[in-house]
Amino acid sequence: MTRTKRIQNGTLMATALSLLLAGGHAIANDDPKTHADHAGDSDQPVDDTWITTKVKASLLADEDVAGLEIDVETVNGVVTLRGDVASQMQVDEAKRIAADIKGVTDVDASGLSVDATE
């Protein structure tokens, strides 16, 4: 691996860590009553947050997927992916990564579009 590639990977990982820590801080400051109030909205509200975080982190860690370009949302274990990627291979890889996360019941990647300029 070249020095430039290691620096780019290090920068990407630092960015991913910053995003995860910022998200974790927001989750940590949530009012516990909020989760109880919304418990009827979803069978697994806390698990959905964990799944979303895990999918996003896994996408960011994968060198073949444009993780920063993909938005992730989870409702009752169903992960929805949205955004622009460079190829159909990235769509397929993003779906595979999301499907491999514990607790995911289905993956909807219809919101991913291939952008040839990526």
Short mmCIF file of N, CA and C in Angstrom, two decimals:
data_model
loop_
_atom_site.label_atom_id
_atom_site.label_comp_id
_atom_site.label_asym_id
_atom_site.label_seq_id
_atom_site.Cartn_x
_atom_site.Cartn_y
_atom_site.Cartn_z
N MET A 1 0.85 -1.17 0.00
CA MET A 1 0.00 0.00 0.00
C MET A 1 0.90 1.23 0.00
N THR A 2 0.59 2.17 -0.87
CA THR A 2 1.43 3.36 -0.96
C THR A 2 1.17 4.28 0.21
N ARG A 3 2.13 5.17 0.44
CA ARG A 3 2.01 6.13 1.54
C ARG A 3 0.77 7.00 1.36
N THR A 4 0.51 7.44 0.11
CA THR A 4 -0.66 8.26 -0.17
C THR A 4 -1.95 7.50 0.14
N LYS A 5 -2.01 6.22 -0.26
CA LYS A 5 -3.20 5.41 0.00
C LYS A 5 -3.42 5.24 1.50
N ARG A 6 -2.32 5.03 2.27
CA ARG A 6 -2.45 4.89 3.72
C ARG A 6 -2.96 6.19 4.34
N ILE A 7 -2.47 7.33 3.85
CA ILE A 7 -2.93 8.62 4.37
C ILE A 7 -4.40 8.82 4.06
N GLN A 8 -4.81 8.49 2.80
CA GLN A 8 -6.22 8.62 2.42
C GLN A 8 -7.09 7.71 3.29
N ASN A 9 -6.66 6.47 3.50
CA ASN A 9 -7.42 5.55 4.34
C ASN A 9 -7.50 6.06 5.77
N GLY A 10 -6.38 6.60 6.27
CA GLY A 10 -6.36 7.16 7.63
C GLY A 10 -7.31 8.32 7.76
N THR A 11 -7.34 9.18 6.74
CA THR A 11 -8.24 10.33 6.75
C THR A 11 -9.69 9.87 6.71
N LEU A 12 -9.99 8.88 5.87
CA LEU A 12 -11.34 8.33 5.77
C LEU A 12 -11.77 7.73 7.10
N MET A 13 -10.88 6.97 7.73
CA MET A 13 -11.21 6.34 9.01
C MET A 13 -11.41 7.40 10.09
N ALA A 14 -10.61 8.47 10.08
CA ALA A 14 -10.78 9.55 11.05
C ALA A 14 -12.13 10.23 10.85
N THR A 15 -12.51 10.43 9.59
CA THR A 15 -13.81 11.03 9.29
C THR A 15 -14.93 10.12 9.77
N ALA A 16 -14.81 8.82 9.49
CA ALA A 16 -15.83 7.86 9.92
C ALA A 16 -15.94 7.84 11.43
N LEU A 17 -14.80 7.85 12.12
CA LEU A 17 -14.82 7.84 13.58
C LEU A 17 -15.48 9.09 14.12
N SER A 18 -15.20 10.24 13.52
CA SER A 18 -15.81 11.50 13.95
C SER A 18 -17.32 11.44 13.80
N LEU A 19 -17.78 10.91 12.64
CA LEU A 19 -19.23 10.80 12.41
C LEU A 19 -19.88 9.87 13.43
N LEU A 20 -19.22 8.76 13.70
CA LEU A 20 -19.78 7.80 14.66
C LEU A 20 -19.81 8.38 16.07
N LEU A 21 -18.74 9.07 16.45
CA LEU A 21 -18.70 9.66 17.79
C LEU A 21 -19.76 10.75 17.93
N ALA A 22 -19.93 11.54 16.89
CA ALA A 22 -20.95 12.59 16.93
C ALA A 22 -22.33 11.97 17.06
N GLY A 23 -22.58 10.89 16.31
CA GLY A 23 -23.86 10.19 16.40
C GLY A 23 -24.05 9.56 17.75
N GLY A 24 -23.00 8.97 18.28
CA GLY A 24 -23.06 8.35 19.60
C GLY A 24 -23.35 9.36 20.68
N HIS A 25 -22.77 10.56 20.55
CA HIS A 25 -23.01 11.62 21.51
C HIS A 25 -24.49 12.02 21.49
N ALA A 26 -25.06 12.12 20.29
CA ALA A 26 -26.47 12.48 20.18
C ALA A 26 -27.35 11.40 20.79
N ILE A 27 -27.00 10.14 20.56
CA ILE A 27 -27.77 9.04 21.13
C ILE A 27 -27.64 9.02 22.64
N ALA A 28 -26.43 9.25 23.14
CA ALA A 28 -26.19 9.23 24.58
C ALA A 28 -26.98 10.32 25.29
N ASN A 29 -27.24 11.43 24.60
CA ASN A 29 -27.96 12.54 25.22
C ASN A 29 -29.46 12.46 25.03
N ASP A 30 -29.93 11.41 24.37
CA ASP A 30 -31.37 11.24 24.18
C ASP A 30 -32.04 11.06 25.53
N ASP A 31 -33.22 11.62 25.64
CA ASP A 31 -34.03 11.44 26.84
C ASP A 31 -34.62 10.03 26.80
N PRO A 32 -34.40 9.22 27.85
CA PRO A 32 -34.92 7.86 27.83
C PRO A 32 -36.43 7.80 27.61
N LYS A 33 -37.13 8.85 28.03
CA LYS A 33 -38.58 8.89 27.84
C LYS A 33 -38.92 8.89 26.36
N THR A 34 -38.04 9.50 25.54
CA THR A 34 -38.28 9.55 24.10
C THR A 34 -38.41 8.15 23.53
N HIS A 35 -37.52 7.25 23.96
CA HIS A 35 -37.60 5.88 23.45
C HIS A 35 -38.88 5.19 23.92
N ALA A 36 -39.27 5.43 25.15
CA ALA A 36 -40.49 4.82 25.66
C ALA A 36 -41.72 5.38 24.94
N ASP A 37 -41.70 6.71 24.66
CA ASP A 37 -42.83 7.33 23.98
C ASP A 37 -42.99 6.80 22.56
N HIS A 38 -41.88 6.43 21.92
CA HIS A 38 -41.94 5.98 20.53
C HIS A 38 -41.87 4.47 20.41
N ALA A 39 -41.96 3.79 21.53
CA ALA A 39 -41.85 2.33 21.49
C ALA A 39 -42.91 1.71 20.61
N GLY A 40 -44.08 2.30 20.52
CA GLY A 40 -45.14 1.77 19.69
C GLY A 40 -44.93 2.03 18.20
N ASP A 41 -44.05 2.98 17.86
CA ASP A 41 -43.79 3.31 16.47
C ASP A 41 -43.00 2.23 15.75
N SER A 42 -42.24 1.46 16.48
CA SER A 42 -41.36 0.46 15.87
C SER A 42 -41.20 -0.69 16.84
N ASP A 43 -41.09 -1.89 16.29
CA ASP A 43 -40.89 -3.04 17.16
C ASP A 43 -39.50 -3.02 17.80
N GLN A 44 -38.53 -2.35 17.15
CA GLN A 44 -37.15 -2.35 17.62
C GLN A 44 -36.50 -0.98 17.48
N PRO A 45 -36.99 0.05 18.15
CA PRO A 45 -36.45 1.40 17.92
C PRO A 45 -34.98 1.53 18.28
N VAL A 46 -34.56 0.96 19.38
CA VAL A 46 -33.16 1.06 19.78
C VAL A 46 -32.30 0.20 18.85
N ASP A 47 -32.75 -0.98 18.50
CA ASP A 47 -32.02 -1.85 17.59
C ASP A 47 -31.88 -1.22 16.21
N ASP A 48 -32.90 -0.51 15.75
CA ASP A 48 -32.83 0.15 14.45
C ASP A 48 -31.70 1.18 14.43
N THR A 49 -31.53 1.92 15.51
CA THR A 49 -30.44 2.89 15.59
C THR A 49 -29.10 2.18 15.53
N TRP A 50 -28.98 1.09 16.25
CA TRP A 50 -27.74 0.32 16.24
C TRP A 50 -27.46 -0.22 14.84
N ILE A 51 -28.48 -0.76 14.17
CA ILE A 51 -28.32 -1.30 12.83
C ILE A 51 -27.86 -0.21 11.87
N THR A 52 -28.51 0.95 11.92
CA THR A 52 -28.14 2.07 11.04
C THR A 52 -26.68 2.45 11.25
N THR A 53 -26.27 2.57 12.50
CA THR A 53 -24.89 2.94 12.82
C THR A 53 -23.92 1.88 12.32
N LYS A 54 -24.24 0.62 12.53
CA LYS A 54 -23.38 -0.48 12.11
C LYS A 54 -23.27 -0.56 10.59
N VAL A 55 -24.39 -0.38 9.88
CA VAL A 55 -24.37 -0.41 8.41
C VAL A 55 -23.52 0.74 7.89
N LYS A 56 -23.74 1.95 8.42
CA LYS A 56 -22.99 3.12 7.95
C LYS A 56 -21.50 2.93 8.20
N ALA A 57 -21.14 2.46 9.39
CA ALA A 57 -19.72 2.23 9.71
C ALA A 57 -19.12 1.18 8.78
N SER A 58 -19.86 0.13 8.49
CA SER A 58 -19.37 -0.92 7.60
C SER A 58 -19.20 -0.41 6.18
N LEU A 59 -20.11 0.44 5.72
CA LEU A 59 -19.98 1.03 4.39
C LEU A 59 -18.76 1.94 4.32
N LEU A 60 -18.55 2.72 5.37
CA LEU A 60 -17.39 3.63 5.41
C LEU A 60 -16.08 2.86 5.44
N ALA A 61 -16.07 1.71 6.09
CA ALA A 61 -14.85 0.92 6.22
C ALA A 61 -14.52 0.15 4.95
N ASP A 62 -15.47 -0.03 4.07
CA ASP A 62 -15.26 -0.82 2.85
C ASP A 62 -14.64 0.06 1.77
N GLU A 63 -13.50 -0.37 1.22
CA GLU A 63 -12.80 0.41 0.21
C GLU A 63 -13.53 0.44 -1.14
N ASP A 64 -14.44 -0.50 -1.37
CA ASP A 64 -15.11 -0.61 -2.66
C ASP A 64 -16.44 0.12 -2.73
N VAL A 65 -16.86 0.71 -1.62
CA VAL A 65 -18.17 1.37 -1.58
C VAL A 65 -17.99 2.83 -1.18
N ALA A 66 -18.75 3.71 -1.82
CA ALA A 66 -18.69 5.14 -1.50
C ALA A 66 -19.56 5.41 -0.28
N GLY A 67 -19.08 5.01 0.90
CA GLY A 67 -19.87 5.09 2.12
C GLY A 67 -20.35 6.48 2.48
N LEU A 68 -19.57 7.51 2.17
CA LEU A 68 -19.98 8.88 2.50
C LEU A 68 -21.13 9.36 1.61
N GLU A 69 -21.33 8.69 0.48
CA GLU A 69 -22.37 9.09 -0.46
C GLU A 69 -23.68 8.34 -0.24
N ILE A 70 -23.72 7.44 0.73
CA ILE A 70 -24.90 6.60 0.94
C ILE A 70 -25.56 6.95 2.27
N ASP A 71 -26.84 7.31 2.20
CA ASP A 71 -27.63 7.55 3.41
C ASP A 71 -28.28 6.23 3.82
N VAL A 72 -28.34 6.00 5.12
CA VAL A 72 -28.87 4.74 5.66
C VAL A 72 -30.00 5.06 6.63
N GLU A 73 -31.11 4.37 6.47
CA GLU A 73 -32.24 4.49 7.40
C GLU A 73 -32.75 3.08 7.69
N THR A 74 -33.12 2.84 8.95
CA THR A 74 -33.62 1.52 9.33
C THR A 74 -34.94 1.67 10.07
N VAL A 75 -35.92 0.89 9.67
CA VAL A 75 -37.22 0.85 10.35
C VAL A 75 -37.62 -0.62 10.48
N ASN A 76 -37.77 -1.06 11.72
CA ASN A 76 -38.15 -2.44 12.01
C ASN A 76 -37.23 -3.45 11.32
N GLY A 77 -35.94 -3.15 11.30
CA GLY A 77 -34.96 -4.06 10.72
C GLY A 77 -34.79 -3.97 9.22
N VAL A 78 -35.63 -3.17 8.55
CA VAL A 78 -35.51 -2.99 7.10
C VAL A 78 -34.62 -1.78 6.84
N VAL A 79 -33.49 -2.01 6.18
CA VAL A 79 -32.52 -0.96 5.89
C VAL A 79 -32.81 -0.38 4.51
N THR A 80 -32.91 0.94 4.44
CA THR A 80 -33.10 1.64 3.18
C THR A 80 -31.82 2.42 2.87
N LEU A 81 -31.28 2.20 1.67
CA LEU A 81 -30.06 2.87 1.23
C LEU A 81 -30.43 3.87 0.14
N ARG A 82 -29.90 5.10 0.25
CA ARG A 82 -30.16 6.15 -0.75
C ARG A 82 -28.85 6.87 -1.05
N GLY A 83 -28.72 7.31 -2.28
CA GLY A 83 -27.55 8.10 -2.66
C GLY A 83 -27.03 7.72 -4.03
N ASP A 84 -25.91 8.34 -4.39
CA ASP A 84 -25.28 8.09 -5.67
C ASP A 84 -24.00 7.30 -5.48
N VAL A 85 -23.81 6.30 -6.32
CA VAL A 85 -22.59 5.50 -6.31
C VAL A 85 -22.04 5.45 -7.73
N ALA A 86 -20.80 4.99 -7.86
CA ALA A 86 -20.12 5.03 -9.15
C ALA A 86 -20.46 3.86 -10.07
N SER A 87 -20.94 2.75 -9.51
CA SER A 87 -21.17 1.57 -10.36
C SER A 87 -22.23 0.65 -9.75
N GLN A 88 -22.73 -0.25 -10.58
CA GLN A 88 -23.68 -1.26 -10.10
C GLN A 88 -23.00 -2.17 -9.09
N MET A 89 -21.69 -2.38 -9.24
CA MET A 89 -20.93 -3.19 -8.29
C MET A 89 -21.02 -2.58 -6.89
N GLN A 90 -20.96 -1.24 -6.80
CA GLN A 90 -21.07 -0.59 -5.49
C GLN A 90 -22.47 -0.76 -4.91
N VAL A 91 -23.48 -0.73 -5.75
CA VAL A 91 -24.86 -0.98 -5.30
C VAL A 91 -24.95 -2.39 -4.71
N ASP A 92 -24.43 -3.36 -5.45
CA ASP A 92 -24.49 -4.75 -5.01
C ASP A 92 -23.70 -4.96 -3.72
N GLU A 93 -22.54 -4.33 -3.62
CA GLU A 93 -21.70 -4.47 -2.43
C GLU A 93 -22.36 -3.80 -1.22
N ALA A 94 -22.97 -2.65 -1.42
CA ALA A 94 -23.66 -1.95 -0.32
C ALA A 94 -24.82 -2.81 0.19
N LYS A 95 -25.57 -3.43 -0.72
CA LYS A 95 -26.67 -4.31 -0.33
C LYS A 95 -26.14 -5.51 0.46
N ARG A 96 -25.04 -6.10 -0.01
CA ARG A 96 -24.45 -7.26 0.67
C ARG A 96 -23.98 -6.88 2.07
N ILE A 97 -23.31 -5.75 2.18
CA ILE A 97 -22.80 -5.30 3.48
C ILE A 97 -23.96 -5.10 4.45
N ALA A 98 -25.00 -4.40 4.00
CA ALA A 98 -26.15 -4.14 4.87
C ALA A 98 -26.85 -5.44 5.27
N ALA A 99 -27.01 -6.35 4.33
CA ALA A 99 -27.71 -7.61 4.61
C ALA A 99 -26.95 -8.48 5.61
N ASP A 100 -25.63 -8.31 5.67
CA ASP A 100 -24.81 -9.12 6.57
C ASP A 100 -24.82 -8.64 8.03
N ILE A 101 -25.45 -7.50 8.29
CA ILE A 101 -25.49 -6.96 9.65
C ILE A 101 -26.58 -7.68 10.44
N LYS A 102 -26.22 -8.09 11.65
CA LYS A 102 -27.17 -8.77 12.53
C LYS A 102 -28.40 -7.89 12.78
N GLY A 103 -29.57 -8.48 12.64
CA GLY A 103 -30.81 -7.76 12.90
C GLY A 103 -31.48 -7.23 11.65
N VAL A 104 -30.76 -7.20 10.53
CA VAL A 104 -31.33 -6.70 9.28
C VAL A 104 -32.25 -7.78 8.70
N THR A 105 -33.50 -7.38 8.44
CA THR A 105 -34.47 -8.33 7.89
C THR A 105 -34.62 -8.19 6.38
N ASP A 106 -34.32 -6.99 5.84
CA ASP A 106 -34.42 -6.75 4.41
C ASP A 106 -33.62 -5.50 4.08
N VAL A 107 -33.20 -5.39 2.82
CA VAL A 107 -32.46 -4.21 2.36
C VAL A 107 -33.15 -3.67 1.12
N ASP A 108 -33.53 -2.39 1.17
CA ASP A 108 -34.13 -1.70 0.03
C ASP A 108 -33.07 -0.75 -0.54
N ALA A 109 -32.52 -1.10 -1.70
CA ALA A 109 -31.49 -0.27 -2.33
C ALA A 109 -32.04 0.46 -3.56
N SER A 110 -33.35 0.55 -3.67
CA SER A 110 -33.95 1.21 -4.83
C SER A 110 -33.63 2.71 -4.85
N GLY A 111 -33.20 3.25 -3.72
CA GLY A 111 -32.83 4.67 -3.65
C GLY A 111 -31.39 4.94 -4.04
N LEU A 112 -30.63 3.88 -4.37
CA LEU A 112 -29.25 4.05 -4.83
C LEU A 112 -29.26 4.20 -6.34
N SER A 113 -28.57 5.20 -6.85
CA SER A 113 -28.48 5.36 -8.29
C SER A 113 -27.02 5.42 -8.71
N VAL A 114 -26.76 4.86 -9.88
CA VAL A 114 -25.40 4.83 -10.42
C VAL A 114 -25.17 6.16 -11.13
N ASP A 115 -24.15 6.87 -10.68
CA ASP A 115 -23.78 8.16 -11.26
C ASP A 115 -22.43 7.99 -11.93
N ALA A 116 -22.40 7.99 -13.24
CA ALA A 116 -21.17 7.73 -14.01
C ALA A 116 -20.09 8.78 -13.75
N THR A 117 -20.45 9.93 -13.18
CA THR A 117 -19.44 10.97 -12.91
C THR A 117 -18.75 10.76 -11.58
N GLU A 118 -19.19 9.78 -10.78
CA GLU A 118 -18.56 9.51 -9.47
C GLU A 118 -17.17 9.02 -9.67
#
